[in-house]
Every structure is written in structure tokens, then in C-alpha cells.
Steps between C-alpha positions, in 0.01 A plus 500: 500500500627148521207278403463168324242505222502127449605203714712237329335167428774318697402695815131430450566130455710496816219682684243248383726208588558622853125563546406149387769349720372686805145399417611139467683511832195648669278231340733224620504655847121515520468143371751378758309675778167354384645147468662517844175623656287243322728198555613487864507256791203648687209255533246741352332527159674684218376859470323567175663837438853355491395226257321759286822703470691188398236420235507859369878468484467198269274703271745791517800296390288252295633196683612362835878543469523738798273284713708187441830686546392583856307175564803282430689675780231428762600243768214265413663183650529670839129570564191306394278809553726700267468225235121488545468876443734478201270239340197720574657809339623298199146361451350851496777628268431211260126571501494881483848591376621577146462211249879479470519396866422143393808486277722641777365243747579220255872569550473462878302175514798317652520754785131452581538121488804511733307704759210252489726193523690652793193569711331178391767295681469698826230447764374856512136607480566791262765291325245238394277777364795653311575163338139470376489867392817467289353197320193711421713787366707265284181342362358846429813617319520180292132511403499866388835462324354209301161663434566866417129556434434477876644803686628440856182670623299224321243747363409392144171494316316187396592568136872499585449179698326336202776618267773371734332160540447466125322208340760229563371267774855419613578869559176548693572189706855614584393856582232366738756283681734799541216712639419222749866489612503879533181493712637215715803711597274794594269283711789321671641834619162608641449166676848518657437853631164408656645179644771699680257757637273247675327771705174694516399754240524786752880467504523602136556859621835408654801616301667155518188339349463774237860442395398149392161601358615796285627294199165317481346812339704435185419128531126582502541717189691227315261222605188682377643528146649150495166349611312683223750396230497139623118486476506639145766255383328204666175569314698532178677168565169325568369624168794335322577184696285223655408530868691186607830640372460812716403319823839583655466866407155515659618337823793739526279801429244391763776469761634844413146640508449376856837638614438838332149527646634425849781753451262778389262424790776514763643819353160673477439430870817687605482869586841561344377417148162671529653850481763418236329279240152393395515121467254340252275211592521173312188291425395225738592223253760486220387542138360192324733461202293211364220745418600763244223738603657526848754744353225762495456458876869573568570850639852637490623572857598867520742624766459868591774696679336794685645847451784547743466767766769775490783414736628737766843525343520674163656283230857593430592602149705251312734790416562784742426783263604779731839347563553434134392850410741660751786268415471532124558878476794473737663227291425689180644822639814321612553353154432838342750675727766236438456533123447875442599658829279693743254749357532874561209508742243530223258206451401405151132503415533146376616378841196654659283346234668162555438523875137594446461214255658263750257616768213445259639157420524418871143622554377303199690193622334522843164545332579206274571281803171606656327429170665157491375424850151619411517301178600191694205554733268556203638187336421302816147640508455431130626145550237453771236641263626278219478200730145590598409554132657166413283347769194662343609379155536148640152530647360615162686215328350262751150635426568464128614141544189426706285651223672277243439197719132597539476547122639150444253357746209678328622374161507144632150547644376630161648199318333268749163670447542474123573130534189460714299685236632272224405195708150638550464564123611143430239375747233710331593350162481150643156580644384628163621184330325290764180697439532442127542125554200500732291677233610250238407214729162658564439535127595136452255404774228698328565318176483164675173604659360588162612165365330332794175668412539387141551143622176522698318619190638219292425242768164419355645437156773280646237275652356425161843405362574234765534210262769656288715613786565158667820449316598864539435475874771236538744725316394787724561299818850415382559869433380584852738247653786647300403850613485386864840335469644815342336705773660290774840530337457876475399522864807299605727718288339817634552384858862411429558839340328664793731323750811594305409860425356572850443868578695639203252333258183638653368623167531153344331339801211744465468409134507127586227554754297676233568209263389257766177690545450496122559125491251450783253705302576288195447186711163630605421572141608148399280356776216699364595379153495139622163560653390649175643202310316259734189684406623497138493120502130535516491789256768342272435693188661834581812357671727546202485878531590469867792272413632760262471756775688270736771447243536875473530518881759224483706696253473803723618296795792371300599853417477587869723205586757611243493851647551360848789293371662812362443672836657200669805530277533869588469408867776243461722764339434725801592215731823446310580868524433480874734201530768691308456793734527270801821349362642848452406588857669179617819599313483844658451344843805276444708805406380681814592194706852513356522870582376435853758223542771743394372757750488229764863415431587869523310527829685197635833665410381820664394304806847346520657846482261624769588197711869585465421862583309381807801296610726802452258722694477249784880475511518882494257520792714246687812705430332818628395314815856365542647849461259641758583208731872563460446867587305407814760246612792734430325770702449254787867388487606865495316549830758267663769770455274806525595711805149644514361150553702446820227656712240251372446192717290187484434191707625147430143370510395734219813410304414132554147552359636690197765237428245218525266685261787559255601134520141391433479737201786312332266202450250716311786657303635157406153386394446816292845453342421141404163607360662775290770264370226254400289770331671831423176654380390576857741668741234621742570235766876552484472881510261492798714250691813701413346823632398328826841334540682828431304704752522231770873446444568876502290529816702218655831671412385841632361351825815289536706818483267668752519197733880499487504850649371354832692173486845424649796580278573142393138425417456840333796442266385149413144617441615790278723275289225238472251765384751633247563146374125445474463815290791399274360149448162647415661742251689208341174311461335806341799531266438145379135590432607787271667270246292262291785247493533479879131555575414131502798408723435761772497339847397634842723273711755769591223749581327249727827424684560872555144550632539200730820659633309822581227285657753319721661824619155643579428187707827550689419866572151425631477537880449173685149431621392384844603151609144395441385281220243653271266213579503609866417865429125438516525340841735777607243769409227330701735447796613862498144631477397267783801606713417866431141448618628315806746782575219755479278289726786469747557876483132567579516259791815661641348848464196386702734362767691830505167681528398301811847540653497876437163536675638322805831686513410851371253764590408853409651657189741212438214250502304719260799536268583129508138399433477741205827373350413133553147548365640662182750213469217247540298676228808496276553125557135431418527703179819313406336163570204595275745610229692171521178301474385705199842459340480123554160488329630711211800269457270198486290675237814583298621140519162357401463734203857469374612142560260336248556125501819531710519449876546779754866404558565504124344845472719634782805332348425650157468850655792461741592869506151607595485220759828611656361855516195375687722305741720804564198725554335249737816467708530878517142534633555234769832651604344849519216377721747336737715814517193715567394281794851506648525877461156547658604272788813708563300825486245369754781385728675839456815327367457602138451816298188630338696555179551122470123454497463767228770341283342155542166645387667636188669166439168312527336742257786447253487120543127483439544725195761251373255212552223690319731584209614137472138382501389758241757387241292214357153600620225598257395863513135401533563262794288565810771365729742751351264783592466360851878472525547864401236603755678297770830665401350845549358386837845377608651837407234677710559270797877552473441873497283463812782313677744777409254769613418329833871441563588863443206620710596270786863612473393862528281425807760298689813702430531789746595826352699741713377853519757743367528772768806718448381799704750442783810486276740781449612630164833317514336171600239533228777561248683192628187283483433626149852405390473156660163447333646600160787257555253222584289588194809479279598169656150362448493626140839338436378180658181517290700549183723207590202277566349601167823411324505170687139435396593570139795261515278235660251537219780480240627184663143367507471564124833327444390202705167490316678497163829318565449229764304181500330402825620147562478285809871519575482882485780535240471779244676587181541869409420639161540844340254749636238617251444859408345714773243659276320172428464369859198527727495498878412148618255441778660432838262205538738299283764467771432148630394348168655449159548827317442498129804613312508716191471190285223334701223733408181374344569523131278652234367158413361467853311827498734732698751487791441428864510752780844587622667366186759711322439548131792530265417570136 
């Protein structure tokens, strides 16, 4: 038995090497398939399953080497959609791929930059987006390469953020600026995508729209984290630096907040995002960084990705296990046979064991892949739960911060209440002291009262000692005078102290008042003592005792004066302290004034910077307006060579009005330019005048091109070149406005000359008017209306004559028919006469209401087109009445045809309709004459219908109809008559068709005459190119004898409409 007990190590190593190589080839194959399916030229969003396989591949090989090896070979410069999808896939790989992907992408930064620069220079809608997207990717790679603490997915905790920012203010400041730049790139991409869509939200279900919207999911995820980190760092900066230093940061953050809020709102309104991502809502207003407690109100925006539904197609394994498992034994067996030769048909147990182990490994590998997928799904769910828990933690932190703020407020309230309590205690002490002083004063009063009673008791003794007290009395009087003088001095000093101390010395003033009351009491006592002494002169003997008492009182008063002097000294010390305090306050006020002057100087510098910023903004607004104006003018000049514009036509009159308006707008533009040059802080007048000038000039160029399509070749070429020159001159003028150096020297002379050239050519192309002066138009209208009335009167008279002649010459049925026809014609003439009279009254009313202070002739001259329409309509009515009378005369005399009478009736109806239309152009809707005119028009139509009906009835009565009796004919003769009748029918049909063609040609020629010839007295006419058939209307036949309004003689929009029978050319 030939069996191998052990396999050499060299064979096993070769087996393992071949197995890994096959696995690697299969992995590369699967990655290539996924990359080719994810990044293609179809305008549809990238499928998530292909991107997921690419991301799993980066985790499998722990890097993005395979991805970049295939991505470099993609033809990115050939397709902007391919480049857009490449950027999308690279963004997702950076966010969700292996951490080593960032290092691999660092090596290919130049390739990404080249793709962005290439498409940035091309005018392609996706190309512009690719250029912006590449800048975002380069910013993302640079930021995460510099700050390794932030993963490309931007999910870090607040502790990591605090640790990364550190305590150095410069690091925090720089990190905040980099986050702002990062967020700017994200927001710029979203704004560019929404700007290109420019459609309703319902279209977000289209694959072409979803192709642009798909990358915004990653943008939303990035923006939510960047916004949260920016808020945290801004609050930290404000806790370290003054608010004025961070004004620029706050302005930039507020602008980004508004853009991000608008972006989230637009995205949340789209159906495409509602099923793929849960977009958070930002607060109505940005956080107030000037208030530290506002950090507690901040809530971290959490983006939730819903669990993805299982797709119809099962995810392919990154490694085809079955293929590998079938290939590996075959390769191993081949190596074994080459080394040791074929076995003897007996399989070793180890081979079977190896195969079973391989099958188990394959099964375990498939299960491991499933476990990986489930783990990825669980990780996504756990991330969503973590985000929700973080939201709850933020809410709890917010509640905690609010509680701290409330605690601080309560502590402040407690301190305030304690201060109030201390003030109340101080007041109580002051009240107690005041009560003590009042008690002391009351005791002193009691003592004085007792002394007074003693004086009364000793009064009798003092009377007996009168003789001895004479000398003492003199001494006593001197003492009283001294006391009074001292009292006056004290009162003066007390008043002075009271004025100086004011309200802050209320206690001293109360004491002085008490002293004053005591002195008054002492004065009363002295008066009583004097009275007693006067009585003591008589008593005399006991006055010595009283003198001793008075001396004691004097000593007491002296002591009181010394006490008051000491109090006065203390009051003066208080006053000095007050003066010292006032001087200190004055010094403080002077320092504050210096600080305010410094702030004022700073404000003035800031105002100068704002003024410069205003000038720059005004110049920027002007440049935007100039760019828009250049775009409008270039578009108008492009219409000169646009083949699609050949079918557009216009009239010289309209071109003349547009050129005049454009020429007038140059004055306003020149005035606005001078005003802006004088004061560059206000560009409103120049921008408004520039917008008006641009639109009017572009309108002139477009209408000049449209007018040239109907003009002769020579005039058309000249008009086209003049319009092109006008556009070029205008663009040159706008080019001068774009440069600050040439802005002040910009002149409109060339533009005016070009517009005057267009104006002159439009004047040449205008059809010549009647050889009637405009001053004579008013008289012409009255003459024509009078001649029309006279023609109708003459027609009525002639019909009455024909009626009397028919009664004399006809009888029977012919007389009945003639009377009916002539009666209907008479009724028609009466209706027409009433209509003409009503129209004349309406015209007078129009002239009276519209001429103002002008004369009737001036009004008609001002509205020459409308006047010519009235003249044409009046002539047509008179001519129709004359033709009707002549036709009726021929019918009565049996020399004419009844059809002529029917056609004349139709012509009269059309002519009166033309007159009514011409009269209605300028009439007020509420005019009574207008209502009467419309009623008369309907009456004329009824009378014309009666003429047609009576004519046809009379024709049927008079014409004899042969009875068709074919009973005597044979079969052959009937067949012959039938054939002859068919031949006659064919001849008549051919003749009818020819007459219809002739009628059509006559009408075409009538249109050509109406639009190309001028009715002059000498009858000469000048042909012009025929207008398009689709824009012509059939003119009324009543215009034959009069002047026919051409296509450029219609009543313009400024005159309220166009006259009847006029041909309107847009």
C-alpha cells in the first residue's frame, strides 16, 4: 500500500501560497466589479450595496490600496458624471472605511486636485460640482491628517474635543478657524447642488436629480458634527477672550448658521431624504455666546440613518468560497502528483480530513461574512442608539446647567434679602437712638419745669431783695445780651451746616431743631426771669439768691455752647470728608471720560472701516449688476446670429419706440454714473439706471433683428450691423465700469451714436403715411363722417326712387320681391345711419375726455393711427352703402345678380364692424354711447341678415325650376344624360376649385397690398417682403376705396389697441 504518512512542509507552504494567491485574485476581481458598478457614467445615484462592498474591502485589506489601484485607471477627465460619482464614493470610503484609508488618500492628493482643476475650467454643470467636491475632499483629508484625534467620520466625544483643544487660546482659536473653513466647504457644495436643481421638490424622485442629491447625505452627517464642535469651541473662546476680539468669529458663525439652517430645511422637505436620513432641526436663532449660561440651552444635532431595507439582490461575497474550495484541492493534487507521483487509487485519511476541514473552513467563512454583515447592521443600530442617548445626555446636561443658573439666581436673591435685613436693623438702631435722645430731652424739660416752679416759689423772696439786686441786674442784662448774640451765631452756624449737609445730615438737623426748641424754652424762661427780676426790684432783698441761680444757668448755657461748638467741628469734619469724596468722584469721572474718549476713537476707526466696507459692497453690487448686464447684452447680440430667431418679426414702429426709450435711458444712466462718481457710498441710482438701460438696449437689439427679417436685404444688413455695433459699444461701456481706474472716464457717446443709427434705420423702414398733414386729420375725420352720412342719405333717397319706379314698372311676384328687397335695404340704411350718428357722438365723447387742454385737431394729430383707422372705416361704410344701392338697382332692373346684393350686405356688415372696432379702441367701458353703439352694431347685423334672407327668398320665387321628368327616355338615353350630367358636374367642380384658388390668391394679394404698399395720390407703390402667413388676419373688403393700414400702421399699445382691419405684427 503506497501511502504518504506525512506531507512535506515545502508542499504545504506551496499549497498555502497558491490558496492565498487565488483568494487575493478573487478579492481583486470582486473589488474591480464593485468599483466599476459604483463609478459609471449613468446619471443615477450610486447603489449602496456596491459602496458597502468597497468599504468592506478596505477593512479586509486594512487600507485603500486596491481601491486606488483601480480608481487611477478610471477615465475621469472624459466624463463629469464619472468624476462626480468617484468623489461620492471616495467621500463614503473616507468616512466609513478603514482608518488607514486616510494615509493612502494622502498619497493621491495631487490626482484629486488635478481632476478638480480640470473640471473647474470647463463650463459643465457636473464639472462645476466636481471642482467644488474635490476642494471639500482635499480640505477633509488635510484636516484629519493634521488632527488625528478627529476620525474622518467626525464622531468624537466632548472629552476628546476638550483634550484636543487644550488650554492654549491660540490653539483653540486656530482649531475654530479650521472648523469654519471645513464647514464652509460642506455648505458651498450643498448650495451649488440646490442652485443647479432649481426645480420643485416633487422632482427629487428622478434619477438625474438623485444623482446630484446622493452625496448630500454625507454632507449632512459632517455638518451636524462640525456645527456642534464649532458651538463648543466658540463658548470656550468667549470664556477666555473679550467679546470684541471675537466679533469676526461671531459674524462668520451666524452666516454659517443661516446657511446650514436653510440647507437642512430644504433637504427635510424633499421626499428623497425622508426615507434615507433623519435630518435634525436647528434652533430658530443662533446661540448667544455673550451669555455663558446659553451653553446649557444648546442641543447637539443628531443625524439618524434608518435601518436599510434588504435589497432584492443578495450581496456577493468578497471571496467566492466555492470557487476557491474547488480550485484549491485541484491545485494541491496537481502539486502532489508532480512531486510524488499518482497514488495507487487509495486515498489517505488525512486528505479526507483536510477536505472536510476545508469545507468546515468555507462554511465558517460564509458564516463569518454573515456575522460581519449582521455586526455592521448592529453597529449602525447601536450608533443610532448612542446618538439618541447622547441627545438625552445633552438634555440632562442642559437641565443641570439650568439648575445651576437657578441656584445662582436664588443665591443672589438671598444676598439681597440679607442686605435688606441689615438695612432694616440699622434703621431700627437709629430709631432706638432717636428715642433715647427724645427721652433725654424730655427729662431735661422736666428738670427745667421743676426749676421754673422753684423760681415761682422764690419770687416772693426776690421782691424783698430788690435794693441789693440793682447792680446785679445790670450785669444780668449784659449776660442776656451775650447769650442772645451767642444764640444768633449758633443759629446762623446751624443753618449753614444744614445747607451744606442737606439730606445726608438729617440726624444733625434734627438735633439742631431740638436745640432751637431748647433755646426758645430758655428764652421763655429768661423772659419769666426778667419779669421776676422786675418784680424783684420791688422785693429787692432776695434777689441775690436769684442772681446766683442765673449765674448757674449762665454756666450751663456756656457748657451747652461749648458742646455745640464741638458738634460744629464734627460737622465740619464730615463736610471735609464729603468734599474729599466728591473730589475722588471727580477724578473717577475724569478717568471714565478718558476711557470714553478712547472708545470713541476706536468707534471712529471702526466707522471708517465700515465706511470702506460699504464702499466695497457698493462697488461689488455694481460689478454684479454689470456682469448681469453683460450677460443680457451678449444674449441679445447672440440673437442676431441665432437661426431660431429668424422666424421672429417686429415692426419698425415698435423698434422706433424701443430705440427712443433706450436713448432716453442713457440720460438717467449718465446722471446715475455722475452721482456714483461723486459719492461711491450709494450705487442705487447707477444700478437702477444700468438695469433699465440694459433691458431697453437688449430689447432694441432683439427687435432690430426681428425687424430686419421683414426688411429689404440692404436695410436688413445695415440694421443688423448697426444693432451688433450698438451691443458692442454697450459692452465696451460696461467693461469700463468694471475697472475702478476707468470708471470715472466712462462715456456714453459711442452708445448714443449707435442707438441713433438704429433710430434712423427704423425711421427709414417706417411705411409712409398719407399725404395729409397731421394738423388736417381732425378736419378729415369730420369730413369723412359727414360724407358717410351724406352717402347713406343719398342711398336711402335712391332706394325710395327705385321703390316708386318698381311699383310703376313691375307687378305680381316681381313687385312683391322687389318691394321686400328694397324695404330690407331701406331698413339696413336706417340702421347704418343710426350707427354712424352714435359713432359720431362716441367720438366726440372720446375727444372731450381725452384731449384735456389741447384742441380737437391736436388730439387727432396726437392719435394719428387711431384717426386714420376711423377715416378708413368711415370710407368703407360710405363705399359699401353706395355699392349696395347700385347692386339693388341692377337687381330691380333685372341686369344684376342676387349674389351681388348678398355680397354687398356682407361687405356693409364688415365695414360697420370695422367702424365699431375703431370707435371702441379709446372708449370707456362704462360709456353709455359705447353701449348704444354696440346695440346699433347688432341691429345692423340683423338688418344685413334680413337683406340676405329676402334676397334669397326672392331669388327662389322668381327663378323657374324645371320639373325633372325622365319617364319618356330610354335606357341608352338615360345613360347618356347621366354621363353628360357627370361631365358637367366635374366641369363645375373644377371651375369652383379654380375660383376658390383665385379667391385665395386675391386675398393673398390683398394682404400684400395692405402690408407692403402705401396709398398715395399718384398711385405708386413700393413692394416689401411679405409677412408670415400665420400672423395675418383677413381684412374687411370695405377697405378697398380708402387707405388701408399696413402692418406698421396699427394702433400701438400706447394708444389702447389696434384699429379694425389693421395687421398686427409682434
